[in-house]
Amino acid sequence: MTDTQTKETFSFQTEVGQLLDIVAGSLYSNREIFLRELVSNASDACDKLRYEALTNSELSGGDQEFKIIIAADTKAKTLSVSDNGIGLNHDDLLETLGTIARSGTSNFLNSLKDDQKADVGLIGQFGVGFYSAFMVADRVDVITRKAGEEQAWLWSSDGKGEFTIEPSTRDTNGTDVILQLKKDAKEFLEDARVRHIIKTYSDHISFPVLLGDDALNEASAIWTRPAKDIAEEQHTEFYRHTAHAFDQPWMTIHNRVEGLLSYTNLLYIPSSPPFDLYEPERKSHVKLFVNRVFITDDTKGLLPTYLRFLRGVVDSEDLSLNVSREMLQTDPKLAKLKTGLTKRVIGELKKKANKAANEYAVFWNNFGAVLKEGLVEDPSLREKLLEVCRFKSTKGDELISLSDYVERVKVGQDAIFYIAGDDATKIANSPHLEGFKAKGIEVLLLSDSVDEFWLQHVTEFDGKVFKSVTRGAADLDKFDADDNKNDKDAEAQTPGVEKLIETIKSELGELVKDVRPSKRLTDSPVCLIADEGDMDVNLERLLKQHGQLQQGSLRVLELNPNHAIVKKLSERAGKDDASSDDLLKDAAHLLLDQARIADGEVPADPVEFGRRLSSIMSNAL
């Protein structure tokens, strides 16, 4: 801790300055949310001291009565929120009230700028709700003393670029946040207004929130109440408190489990994705309590990482209070708790998916990619997870389950066909799908990065293997086409196509593994596929992007024998002078580049691609 006894002036971190500019310059219809954020922070401070006092006898938190006090001074035009929680020291103030020390800051600020209507919710969701005080205050002073330390500190700022820290006095540990209200914010000095805000947003806070001698909230842990006694509005506000969010919970999972391991869970699935959903740490944000004593909101063993979108609390009386967080993570009871919670969540998702497909589609679009990580990481629950997975397909816009797919396969179809890529729209229009569409064969459209990886672990479903339409031969002859014309076209092999294939093979040499007539193309002249046994095209692309693969496998170039271009080229390839035909040679390379472009890649040699294209266009014109 810094021992300075003088007043110091600091500049806000650039990102904080930008945040404060946005707060100051925006017009809010619900500025009252600032009080919810300050009370929530005070509650967290009390929770932290209560936990720290369990393992540190020097702290006095264990036997004190925690409370949050709101005081309005109409003469001084100030509103204060005080607590007797953990408090802050000099270094804590610098770290928490001067910087935003987390990844994703730039994206967060860009979101604020792009969506002014969502400012309040985004600020809370990102965990910096303290700064919302500047919506109603010209100046904010924070007097605080950390538990176990003698020195108190005063943090002060007008939110315009700088803040100061200097020594101060406070009789006990805790924090006072004092707001010098703006002229247009005097309503927050009124008792009735403050009471209404606390009742609306903070009734669930488990510590008394006092205004004078009156308690404004129920001050009981909401998860201990019977589910039938909790209104939807109360769930919404408790969710917003625990998640620092501003949206509505998409689903509430509240239940009590009794047995060898007893616990209560009150879990929420957000209706919009949290900011840190795809951060590398993949942290859980569900709070763990033991006998209503807050332990941590970062217990790695409480929930699997593929359920990290969950918010809420889990409270168990069977876990030990008097152990460190590190020891808790190795407690076998925690593993049982994790299994029970995970099965419960998956079970509730299955019910929703079966009963309300449209509502479930909202969840899946937000969190489906994260949930599919469990197919790789959790073999014991893989089958249950597959039941709640949903997919886009070539049969329409609605999401389908694997069971839906299997129920409508064609006679003789022994595979679940799929195509993978990074853009759902692009892969839906891929040339590789043409033959499957003509035959009426449904193909799954997989556009999440995780898809290629879970497919390495899940090889079949309900007796049918997963098969990529971009790898290996497309054995479509055994299926009848929806339109008989396509079958007749397929049977009518273009004369001379074998000669053309020989010419293209000779010209391309080691640029391709092979050149073959295609069974999968109906409208496009060419496509590239991975040979049977080779790595799928999209997986290879992903591994290259992440530096895990330097050199990929050669691909097979497939030609559509019934395409007009291929027919014309086949005629030229059948002539005596074909071996010296420069147009044929240029066409071979252009067809290869066309197939690459259709796969979202670029020509191997853009300059030569341009030269060849110009040459052929000149001949044509």
Coordinates of C-alpha atoms in Angstrom, one line a residue, residues 6-591:
T6 CA -0.3 14.3 0.4
K7 CA -3.0 14.9 -2.1
E8 CA -2.3 13.2 -5.4
T9 CA -3.9 13.9 -8.8
F10 CA -4.3 11.3 -11.5
S11 CA -5.7 11.1 -15.0
F12 CA -8.3 8.6 -15.7
Q13 CA -7.3 5.7 -18.0
T14 CA -8.3 6.6 -21.6
E15 CA -11.1 4.1 -21.6
V16 CA -12.6 5.5 -18.4
G17 CA -12.4 9.0 -19.8
Q18 CA -14.3 7.8 -22.9
L19 CA -16.9 6.1 -20.7
L20 CA -17.4 9.2 -18.6
D21 CA -17.8 11.3 -21.7
I22 CA -20.6 8.9 -22.9
V23 CA -22.3 8.9 -19.5
A24 CA -22.2 12.7 -19.3
G25 CA -23.4 13.3 -22.9
S26 CA -26.2 10.8 -23.0
L27 CA -29.9 11.4 -22.1
Y28 CA -31.3 8.6 -19.9
S29 CA -35.0 7.9 -19.3
N30 CA -34.1 5.9 -16.2
R31 CA -31.2 7.7 -14.5
E32 CA -32.4 6.2 -11.2
I33 CA -30.4 3.1 -12.1
F34 CA -27.3 4.7 -10.6
L35 CA -28.7 4.0 -7.1
R36 CA -29.2 0.4 -7.8
E37 CA -25.5 0.2 -8.9
L38 CA -24.2 1.9 -5.8
V39 CA -26.3 -0.2 -3.5
S40 CA -25.2 -3.4 -5.3
N41 CA -21.6 -2.4 -4.9
A42 CA -22.1 -1.8 -1.2
S43 CA -23.8 -5.2 -0.9
D44 CA -20.8 -6.9 -2.6
A45 CA -18.4 -5.1 -0.2
C46 CA -20.3 -6.5 2.8
D47 CA -20.3 -10.0 1.3
K48 CA -16.6 -9.8 0.8
L49 CA -15.8 -8.8 4.3
R50 CA -18.1 -11.5 5.8
Y51 CA -16.2 -14.1 3.8
E52 CA -12.7 -12.7 4.5
A53 CA -13.5 -12.6 8.3
L54 CA -14.1 -16.4 8.3
T55 CA -10.4 -17.1 7.6
N56 CA -8.8 -13.9 9.0
S57 CA -9.3 -13.5 12.7
E58 CA -7.9 -9.9 12.6
L59 CA -10.9 -8.7 10.6
S60 CA -14.1 -7.9 12.6
G61 CA -16.6 -8.7 9.9
G62 CA -17.8 -12.0 11.3
D63 CA -19.7 -10.6 14.3
Q64 CA -20.8 -7.2 13.0
E65 CA -24.2 -6.3 11.7
F66 CA -23.8 -5.4 8.0
K67 CA -26.0 -2.6 6.6
I68 CA -26.2 -0.1 3.9
I69 CA -27.3 3.4 4.8
I70 CA -28.7 6.0 2.4
A71 CA -28.7 9.7 3.5
A72 CA -30.0 12.7 1.7
D73 CA -28.9 16.3 2.7
T74 CA -31.3 18.7 1.1
K75 CA -29.3 21.8 2.2
A76 CA -25.9 20.5 0.8
K77 CA -27.7 18.9 -2.1
T78 CA -25.9 15.6 -1.5
L79 CA -26.9 12.0 -1.5
S80 CA -24.7 9.4 0.1
V81 CA -24.6 5.6 0.1
S82 CA -22.6 4.1 3.0
D83 CA -21.6 0.5 4.0
N84 CA -19.5 -1.2 6.6
G85 CA -18.0 -3.7 4.2
I86 CA -14.5 -4.5 3.1
G87 CA -13.5 -1.0 2.2
L88 CA -10.6 0.1 -0.1
N89 CA -7.1 1.3 0.4
H90 CA -5.0 3.7 -1.8
D91 CA -4.0 1.0 -4.3
D92 CA -7.5 -0.4 -4.5
L93 CA -8.9 3.0 -5.3
L94 CA -6.3 3.4 -8.1
E95 CA -7.1 0.0 -9.5
T96 CA -10.9 0.1 -9.3
L97 CA -11.9 3.8 -9.7
G98 CA -9.3 4.9 -12.2
T99 CA -9.0 2.1 -14.7
I100 CA -11.0 -0.6 -16.4
A101 CA -8.7 -3.6 -15.9
R102 CA -10.2 -6.2 -18.1
S103 CA -10.1 -7.3 -21.7
G104 CA -12.7 -6.4 -24.2
T105 CA -12.7 -2.7 -23.2
S106 CA -12.5 -1.3 -26.7
N107 CA -15.3 -3.5 -28.0
F108 CA -17.4 -2.5 -24.9
L109 CA -16.9 1.3 -25.6
N110 CA -17.7 0.9 -29.3
S111 CA -20.9 -0.8 -28.3
L112 CA -21.8 2.1 -26.1
K113 CA -21.2 4.6 -28.9
D114 CA -23.2 2.5 -31.4
D115 CA -26.2 1.9 -29.2
Q116 CA -26.9 5.0 -27.0
K117 CA -30.2 3.5 -25.9
A118 CA -28.4 0.6 -24.2
D119 CA -25.9 2.7 -22.4
V120 CA -27.1 2.1 -18.8
G121 CA -27.4 -1.7 -19.2
L122 CA -24.1 -2.0 -21.0
I123 CA -22.3 -0.1 -18.3
G124 CA -23.7 -2.3 -15.6
Q125 CA -23.1 -5.4 -17.6
F126 CA -19.4 -4.6 -18.0
G127 CA -19.0 -4.3 -14.2
V128 CA -18.3 -0.5 -14.0
G129 CA -21.7 0.6 -12.6
F130 CA -20.0 3.0 -10.2
Y131 CA -19.4 5.5 -13.1
S132 CA -23.2 5.7 -13.6
A133 CA -23.1 8.1 -10.6
F134 CA -21.9 10.8 -12.9
M135 CA -25.3 10.7 -14.7
V136 CA -26.8 12.6 -11.7
A137 CA -23.7 14.1 -9.9
D138 CA -21.4 17.0 -10.7
R139 CA -18.9 15.6 -8.3
V140 CA -18.4 12.2 -6.5
D141 CA -16.4 11.8 -3.3
V142 CA -15.5 8.4 -1.9
I143 CA -14.4 8.1 1.7
T144 CA -13.2 4.6 2.5
R145 CA -11.2 2.6 4.9
K146 CA -10.1 -1.0 4.3
A147 CA -10.8 -3.6 7.0
G148 CA -7.7 -4.4 9.0
E149 CA -6.1 -1.0 8.2
E150 CA -6.0 2.2 10.1
Q151 CA -5.7 4.7 7.2
A152 CA -8.7 6.1 5.4
W153 CA -8.7 7.7 2.0
L154 CA -10.7 10.3 0.0
W155 CA -11.2 9.7 -3.7
S156 CA -12.7 12.7 -5.5
S157 CA -13.6 13.6 -9.1
D158 CA -15.9 15.7 -11.2
G159 CA -15.7 13.0 -14.0
K160 CA -13.9 15.4 -16.4
G161 CA -10.6 13.6 -16.9
E162 CA -8.9 13.6 -13.5
F163 CA -9.4 12.3 -9.9
T164 CA -7.6 12.9 -6.7
I165 CA -6.7 10.7 -3.8
E166 CA -5.7 12.0 -0.3
P167 CA -5.6 10.7 3.3
S168 CA -8.8 11.1 5.2
T169 CA -10.5 9.8 8.3
R170 CA -13.2 7.3 9.0
D171 CA -13.9 5.7 12.3
T172 CA -14.5 2.2 11.0
N173 CA -14.0 0.1 7.9
G174 CA -16.4 0.6 5.0
T175 CA -17.1 3.2 2.3
D176 CA -19.2 6.4 1.9
V177 CA -20.0 7.4 -1.7
I178 CA -21.2 11.0 -1.6
L179 CA -22.8 12.5 -4.7
Q180 CA -23.0 16.3 -5.2
L181 CA -26.2 16.2 -7.3
K182 CA -26.8 18.1 -10.5
K183 CA -29.5 20.7 -10.6
D184 CA -31.8 18.5 -12.6
A185 CA -31.3 15.5 -10.2
K186 CA -32.8 17.0 -7.0
E187 CA -35.6 14.5 -7.2
F188 CA -33.2 11.9 -5.7
L189 CA -33.2 13.9 -2.4
E190 CA -36.9 13.1 -1.8
D191 CA -37.6 10.2 0.6
A192 CA -40.4 8.9 -1.4
R193 CA -38.3 8.7 -4.6
V194 CA -35.5 6.9 -2.8
R195 CA -37.9 4.4 -1.2
H196 CA -39.5 3.7 -4.6
I197 CA -36.1 3.1 -6.3
I198 CA -34.9 0.7 -3.5
K199 CA -38.1 -1.2 -3.4
T200 CA -38.1 -1.5 -7.2
Y201 CA -34.5 -2.4 -7.8
S202 CA -32.9 -3.5 -4.5
D203 CA -35.5 -5.3 -2.5
H204 CA -33.6 -8.6 -2.9
I205 CA -30.4 -7.2 -1.3
S206 CA -29.7 -9.5 1.7
F207 CA -28.4 -6.7 3.9
P208 CA -30.7 -4.0 5.4
V209 CA -30.8 -0.8 3.2
L210 CA -31.7 2.0 5.6
L211 CA -33.0 5.5 5.1
G212 CA -32.9 7.0 8.6
D213 CA -34.2 4.3 10.9
D214 CA -36.4 2.7 8.3
A215 CA -35.4 -0.5 6.4
L216 CA -36.4 -0.1 2.7
N217 CA -35.9 -3.6 1.6
E218 CA -36.9 -7.1 2.7
A219 CA -33.3 -7.9 3.5
S220 CA -33.6 -11.7 3.0
A221 CA -31.8 -13.9 0.5
I222 CA -34.3 -14.2 -2.4
W223 CA -33.3 -17.7 -3.2
T224 CA -34.3 -19.0 0.2
R225 CA -37.9 -17.9 -0.4
P226 CA -40.5 -20.3 -1.9
A227 CA -40.5 -20.0 -5.7
K228 CA -44.2 -19.3 -5.7
D229 CA -43.6 -16.2 -3.5
I230 CA -41.2 -14.5 -5.9
A231 CA -42.7 -12.3 -8.5
E232 CA -41.3 -12.0 -12.0
E233 CA -40.3 -8.4 -11.4
Q234 CA -38.3 -9.5 -8.3
H235 CA -36.5 -12.1 -10.4
T236 CA -35.7 -9.5 -13.0
E237 CA -34.1 -7.1 -10.5
F238 CA -32.2 -9.9 -8.7
Y239 CA -30.9 -11.1 -12.0
R240 CA -29.8 -7.5 -12.9
H241 CA -28.1 -7.2 -9.5
T242 CA -26.1 -10.5 -9.8
A243 CA -25.3 -10.1 -13.5
H244 CA -24.8 -6.3 -13.5
A245 CA -27.1 -6.4 -16.6
F246 CA -30.0 -4.5 -17.8
D247 CA -31.9 -7.1 -19.9
Q248 CA -34.5 -9.6 -18.9
P249 CA -33.7 -13.1 -17.9
W250 CA -34.6 -15.5 -20.7
M251 CA -35.0 -18.4 -18.3
T252 CA -35.2 -18.7 -14.5
I253 CA -34.1 -22.0 -12.9
H254 CA -35.0 -22.0 -9.1
N255 CA -35.1 -25.2 -7.1
R256 CA -34.1 -26.8 -3.9
V257 CA -32.3 -30.2 -3.8
E258 CA -32.0 -32.3 -0.6
G259 CA -30.1 -35.5 0.1
L260 CA -26.5 -36.4 0.6
L261 CA -25.7 -33.0 -0.8
S262 CA -28.3 -30.3 -0.2
Y263 CA -28.3 -27.0 -2.1
T264 CA -30.5 -24.3 -3.6
N265 CA -29.9 -22.8 -7.0
L266 CA -31.4 -19.7 -8.5
L267 CA -29.9 -19.5 -12.0
Y268 CA -30.7 -17.2 -14.9
I269 CA -30.0 -17.4 -18.6
P270 CA -29.7 -13.9 -20.0
S271 CA -31.7 -12.8 -23.0
S272 CA -28.6 -11.3 -24.6
P273 CA -25.0 -12.5 -24.6
P274 CA -22.7 -11.0 -21.9
F275 CA -19.6 -9.1 -23.1
D276 CA -17.1 -11.7 -21.8
L277 CA -18.8 -14.7 -23.3
Y278 CA -15.9 -15.4 -25.7
E279 CA -13.0 -14.1 -23.6
P280 CA -10.1 -16.7 -23.3
E281 CA -10.6 -17.1 -19.6
R282 CA -14.1 -18.5 -20.1
K283 CA -15.0 -17.6 -16.5
S284 CA -18.1 -18.6 -14.6
H285 CA -20.1 -15.8 -13.0
V286 CA -22.5 -17.7 -10.8
K287 CA -22.0 -16.8 -7.1
L288 CA -21.3 -19.5 -4.6
F289 CA -22.8 -19.2 -1.1
V290 CA -22.4 -21.5 1.9
N291 CA -25.3 -21.1 4.4
R292 CA -26.0 -17.7 2.8
V293 CA -22.4 -16.6 3.3
F294 CA -20.9 -15.4 0.0
I295 CA -17.8 -17.4 -0.9
T296 CA -16.8 -16.5 -4.5
D297 CA -18.1 -15.7 -8.0
D298 CA -15.1 -17.4 -9.7
T299 CA -15.2 -21.0 -8.6
K300 CA -13.8 -23.0 -11.5
G301 CA -15.4 -26.3 -10.4
L302 CA -18.9 -25.1 -9.8
L303 CA -20.1 -25.2 -13.4
P304 CA -18.6 -26.3 -16.7
T305 CA -17.2 -23.6 -19.0
Y306 CA -19.8 -24.3 -21.6
L307 CA -22.5 -23.0 -19.2
R308 CA -20.6 -19.8 -18.5
F309 CA -23.5 -17.7 -19.8
L310 CA -25.4 -18.5 -16.6
R311 CA -25.9 -15.9 -13.9
G312 CA -27.3 -16.2 -10.4
V313 CA -26.4 -18.0 -7.1
V314 CA -25.9 -21.5 -5.7
D315 CA -26.1 -21.9 -1.9
S316 CA -25.2 -25.1 -0.1
E317 CA -25.0 -25.9 3.6
D318 CA -22.9 -29.0 3.0
L319 CA -19.7 -27.3 1.8
S320 CA -17.1 -26.1 4.3
L321 CA -16.8 -22.4 5.2
N322 CA -13.4 -22.6 6.8
V323 CA -11.3 -23.5 3.8
S324 CA -9.6 -21.5 1.1
R325 CA -11.1 -21.0 -2.4
E326 CA -8.3 -23.2 -3.7
M327 CA -9.1 -26.1 -1.3
L328 CA -12.8 -25.7 -2.1
Q329 CA -12.2 -26.4 -5.8
T330 CA -10.8 -29.9 -4.9
D331 CA -13.7 -30.8 -2.6
P332 CA -15.4 -33.9 -4.0
K333 CA -18.8 -32.4 -2.9
L334 CA -18.2 -29.6 -5.4
A335 CA -17.9 -32.1 -8.2
K336 CA -21.3 -33.6 -7.2
L337 CA -22.8 -30.1 -7.1
K338 CA -21.4 -29.4 -10.6
T339 CA -22.9 -32.6 -12.0
G340 CA -26.3 -31.9 -10.4
L341 CA -26.5 -28.3 -11.6
T342 CA -25.4 -29.2 -15.1
K343 CA -28.0 -31.9 -15.5
R344 CA -30.7 -29.6 -14.2
V345 CA -29.8 -26.9 -16.7
I346 CA -29.6 -29.2 -19.7
G347 CA -32.9 -30.8 -18.6
E348 CA -34.6 -27.4 -18.4
L349 CA -33.3 -26.5 -21.8
K350 CA -34.6 -29.7 -23.3
K351 CA -38.1 -28.9 -21.9
K352 CA -38.0 -25.4 -23.4
A353 CA -36.7 -26.7 -26.8
N354 CA -39.5 -29.3 -27.0
K355 CA -42.3 -27.0 -25.9
A356 CA -41.4 -23.6 -27.3
A357 CA -39.2 -24.0 -30.4
N358 CA -39.3 -20.3 -31.4
E359 CA -38.3 -19.1 -27.9
Y360 CA -35.6 -21.7 -27.8
A361 CA -34.3 -20.4 -31.1
V362 CA -33.5 -17.1 -29.4
F363 CA -31.4 -18.9 -26.8
W364 CA -29.7 -21.0 -29.4
N365 CA -28.7 -18.0 -31.6
N366 CA -27.2 -16.4 -28.5
F367 CA -25.5 -19.3 -26.8
G368 CA -25.6 -22.3 -29.0
A369 CA -21.9 -22.0 -30.0
V370 CA -20.9 -22.0 -26.4
L371 CA -23.1 -24.9 -25.4
K372 CA -21.6 -27.0 -28.2
E373 CA -18.2 -26.8 -26.5
G374 CA -19.6 -29.3 -24.1
L375 CA -19.7 -31.9 -26.9
V376 CA -15.9 -31.8 -26.8
E377 CA -15.3 -31.2 -23.1
D378 CA -18.0 -33.3 -21.4
P379 CA -18.2 -36.9 -22.8
S380 CA -20.4 -38.1 -19.9
L381 CA -23.2 -35.7 -20.9
R382 CA -22.6 -35.7 -24.7
E383 CA -25.8 -37.6 -25.5
K384 CA -27.9 -35.2 -23.4
L385 CA -26.3 -32.2 -25.0
L386 CA -26.9 -33.5 -28.5
E387 CA -30.6 -33.7 -27.7
V388 CA -30.7 -29.9 -27.0
C389 CA -28.5 -28.9 -30.0
R390 CA -30.2 -27.2 -32.9
F391 CA -29.0 -26.7 -36.5
K392 CA -29.7 -24.7 -39.6
S393 CA -30.2 -26.8 -42.7
T394 CA -31.0 -26.6 -46.4
K395 CA -34.6 -27.5 -45.8
G396 CA -35.7 -24.1 -44.5
D397 CA -35.1 -21.2 -42.1
E398 CA -36.2 -23.0 -38.9
L399 CA -33.7 -24.7 -36.6
I400 CA -33.9 -28.4 -36.4
S401 CA -32.7 -31.2 -34.0
L402 CA -30.7 -34.2 -35.1
S403 CA -33.7 -36.3 -34.4
D404 CA -35.7 -34.1 -36.8
Y405 CA -33.0 -34.7 -39.5
V406 CA -33.0 -38.5 -38.9
E407 CA -36.8 -38.8 -39.1
R408 CA -36.8 -37.3 -42.7
V409 CA -33.8 -38.9 -44.3
K410 CA -34.3 -40.4 -47.7
V411 CA -34.6 -44.2 -48.2
G412 CA -31.2 -45.7 -48.2
Q413 CA -29.5 -42.7 -46.6
D414 CA -27.0 -43.9 -44.0
A415 CA -25.3 -40.6 -43.3
I416 CA -26.1 -37.2 -41.8
F417 CA -24.7 -34.8 -44.4
Y418 CA -23.2 -31.4 -43.3
I419 CA -21.2 -28.5 -44.7
A420 CA -19.0 -26.4 -42.4
G421 CA -17.7 -22.8 -42.9
D422 CA -17.5 -19.5 -41.2
D423 CA -20.5 -17.8 -42.8
A424 CA -23.9 -19.4 -42.8
T425 CA -25.1 -17.5 -45.9
K426 CA -22.1 -18.4 -48.0
I427 CA -22.1 -22.1 -47.2
A428 CA -25.9 -22.2 -47.9
N429 CA -25.0 -21.1 -51.5
S430 CA -22.0 -23.4 -51.9
P431 CA -21.7 -25.3 -55.1
H432 CA -21.0 -28.4 -53.1
L433 CA -24.7 -28.5 -52.2
E434 CA -26.1 -28.5 -55.7
G435 CA -26.4 -32.2 -56.2
F436 CA -27.8 -32.7 -52.7
K437 CA -30.5 -30.1 -53.2
A438 CA -31.4 -31.7 -56.6
K439 CA -31.8 -35.0 -54.9
G440 CA -33.8 -33.5 -52.0
I441 CA -31.2 -34.6 -49.5
E442 CA -31.1 -32.3 -46.4
V443 CA -27.7 -30.9 -45.4
L444 CA -26.8 -29.3 -42.0
L445 CA -25.2 -25.9 -42.3
L446 CA -22.5 -25.5 -39.6
S447 CA -21.1 -22.1 -39.3
D448 CA -19.6 -22.0 -35.7
S449 CA -15.9 -22.5 -35.2
V450 CA -16.5 -25.2 -32.6
D451 CA -18.4 -27.4 -35.1
E452 CA -15.3 -28.9 -36.7
F453 CA -14.0 -29.9 -33.3
W454 CA -17.0 -31.6 -31.8
L455 CA -17.4 -33.5 -35.1
Q456 CA -14.0 -35.1 -34.3
H457 CA -15.6 -36.5 -31.1
V458 CA -19.1 -37.2 -32.3
T459 CA -19.0 -39.5 -35.3
E460 CA -22.6 -40.7 -35.5
F461 CA -26.1 -40.1 -34.2
D462 CA -28.8 -42.7 -34.1
G463 CA -26.8 -45.1 -36.2
K464 CA -26.0 -42.6 -38.9
V465 CA -22.5 -41.3 -39.4
F466 CA -21.7 -37.6 -40.0
K467 CA -20.4 -37.0 -43.4
S468 CA -19.0 -33.7 -44.9
V469 CA -20.3 -32.9 -48.4
T470 CA -16.8 -31.3 -49.1
R471 CA -14.9 -34.5 -48.5
G472 CA -14.8 -37.7 -50.4
A473 CA -17.0 -38.9 -53.2
A474 CA -20.6 -37.8 -53.3
D475 CA -22.4 -41.1 -53.7
L476 CA -25.7 -39.6 -54.9
D477 CA -26.6 -42.1 -57.7
K478 CA -28.6 -44.3 -55.4
F479 CA -31.0 -41.5 -54.6
D480 CA -33.8 -40.4 -56.9
A481 CA -33.9 -36.8 -57.8
D482 CA -36.8 -34.6 -56.9
D483 CA -36.8 -33.7 -60.6
N484 CA -36.3 -36.6 -62.9
K485 CA -34.5 -34.2 -65.4
N486 CA -31.5 -34.1 -63.1
D487 CA -31.2 -37.9 -63.2
K488 CA -31.2 -37.9 -67.0
D489 CA -28.6 -35.1 -67.1
A490 CA -26.4 -37.0 -64.8
E491 CA -26.6 -40.1 -67.0
A492 CA -25.8 -38.1 -70.2
Q493 CA -22.0 -37.9 -69.8
T494 CA -20.4 -35.3 -72.0
P495 CA -18.3 -36.8 -74.8
G496 CA -14.6 -36.0 -74.5
V497 CA -14.7 -35.2 -70.8
E498 CA -12.1 -37.8 -70.0
K499 CA -9.7 -36.1 -72.5
L500 CA -10.4 -32.8 -70.8
I501 CA -9.6 -34.3 -67.4
E502 CA -6.3 -35.7 -68.7
T503 CA -5.4 -32.2 -70.1
I504 CA -6.2 -30.4 -66.9
K505 CA -4.3 -33.0 -64.8
S506 CA -1.3 -32.5 -67.0
E507 CA -1.4 -28.8 -66.8
L508 CA -2.1 -28.4 -63.1
G509 CA 0.3 -31.2 -62.0
E510 CA 1.0 -31.0 -58.3
L511 CA -1.5 -28.2 -57.7
V512 CA -4.2 -30.7 -57.2
K513 CA -4.4 -34.3 -55.9
D514 CA -6.7 -35.4 -58.7
V515 CA -9.3 -34.2 -61.3
R516 CA -12.6 -36.1 -61.5
P517 CA -16.1 -35.8 -63.0
S518 CA -18.5 -34.6 -60.3
K519 CA -21.7 -36.2 -59.0
R520 CA -22.5 -33.2 -56.7
L521 CA -22.5 -30.3 -59.2
T522 CA -25.6 -29.3 -61.2
D523 CA -25.2 -25.6 -61.9
S524 CA -21.5 -24.7 -61.2
P525 CA -18.7 -25.9 -63.4
V526 CA -16.2 -26.9 -60.7
C527 CA -15.6 -27.3 -57.0
L528 CA -12.7 -28.4 -54.8
I529 CA -13.1 -31.2 -52.2
A530 CA -10.9 -33.0 -49.7
D531 CA -10.2 -36.6 -50.7
E532 CA -11.6 -39.4 -48.7
G533 CA -9.4 -39.8 -45.6
D534 CA -7.9 -36.3 -45.8
M535 CA -8.8 -33.5 -43.5
D536 CA -12.0 -31.6 -44.2
V537 CA -11.5 -28.3 -46.1
N538 CA -12.9 -26.1 -43.4
L539 CA -11.1 -27.8 -40.5
E540 CA -7.8 -27.3 -42.4
R541 CA -8.6 -23.7 -42.9
L542 CA -9.3 -23.2 -39.2
L543 CA -6.1 -24.9 -38.1
K544 CA -4.1 -22.7 -40.5
Q545 CA -5.7 -19.5 -39.1
H546 CA -4.7 -20.6 -35.6
G547 CA -1.1 -21.5 -36.6
Q548 CA -1.6 -25.2 -35.9
L549 CA -1.1 -26.3 -39.5
Q550 CA 1.5 -25.0 -41.9
Q551 CA 0.8 -27.0 -45.0
G552 CA -2.5 -28.5 -46.0
S553 CA -3.4 -31.5 -48.2
L554 CA -3.8 -31.2 -51.9
R555 CA -7.4 -31.2 -52.9
V556 CA -9.4 -32.9 -55.7
L557 CA -10.8 -30.7 -58.5
E558 CA -14.3 -31.9 -59.6
L559 CA -15.7 -30.9 -63.0
N560 CA -19.4 -30.8 -63.8
P561 CA -19.6 -32.8 -67.1
N562 CA -22.9 -31.2 -68.0
H563 CA -21.9 -27.5 -67.6
A564 CA -21.7 -25.5 -70.8
I565 CA -18.1 -24.4 -70.1
V566 CA -17.0 -28.0 -69.5
K567 CA -18.7 -29.2 -72.7
K568 CA -17.0 -26.5 -74.8
L569 CA -13.6 -27.3 -73.2
S570 CA -14.2 -31.0 -73.7
E571 CA -14.7 -30.4 -77.5
R572 CA -11.4 -28.5 -77.6
A573 CA -9.6 -31.2 -75.6
G574 CA -10.7 -33.8 -78.2
K575 CA -8.9 -32.0 -81.1
D576 CA -5.5 -33.1 -82.4
D577 CA -3.8 -29.8 -81.3
A578 CA -5.1 -29.9 -77.8
S579 CA -1.7 -30.4 -76.3
S580 CA -0.5 -27.0 -77.6
D581 CA -3.8 -25.2 -77.0
D582 CA -2.9 -22.2 -74.7
L583 CA -6.6 -21.5 -74.0
L584 CA -7.0 -24.9 -72.5
K585 CA -4.0 -24.4 -70.3
D586 CA -5.3 -21.0 -69.1
A587 CA -8.8 -22.5 -68.6
A588 CA -7.4 -25.2 -66.4
H589 CA -5.9 -22.7 -64.0
L590 CA -9.0 -20.4 -64.1
L591 CA -11.3 -23.3 -63.2

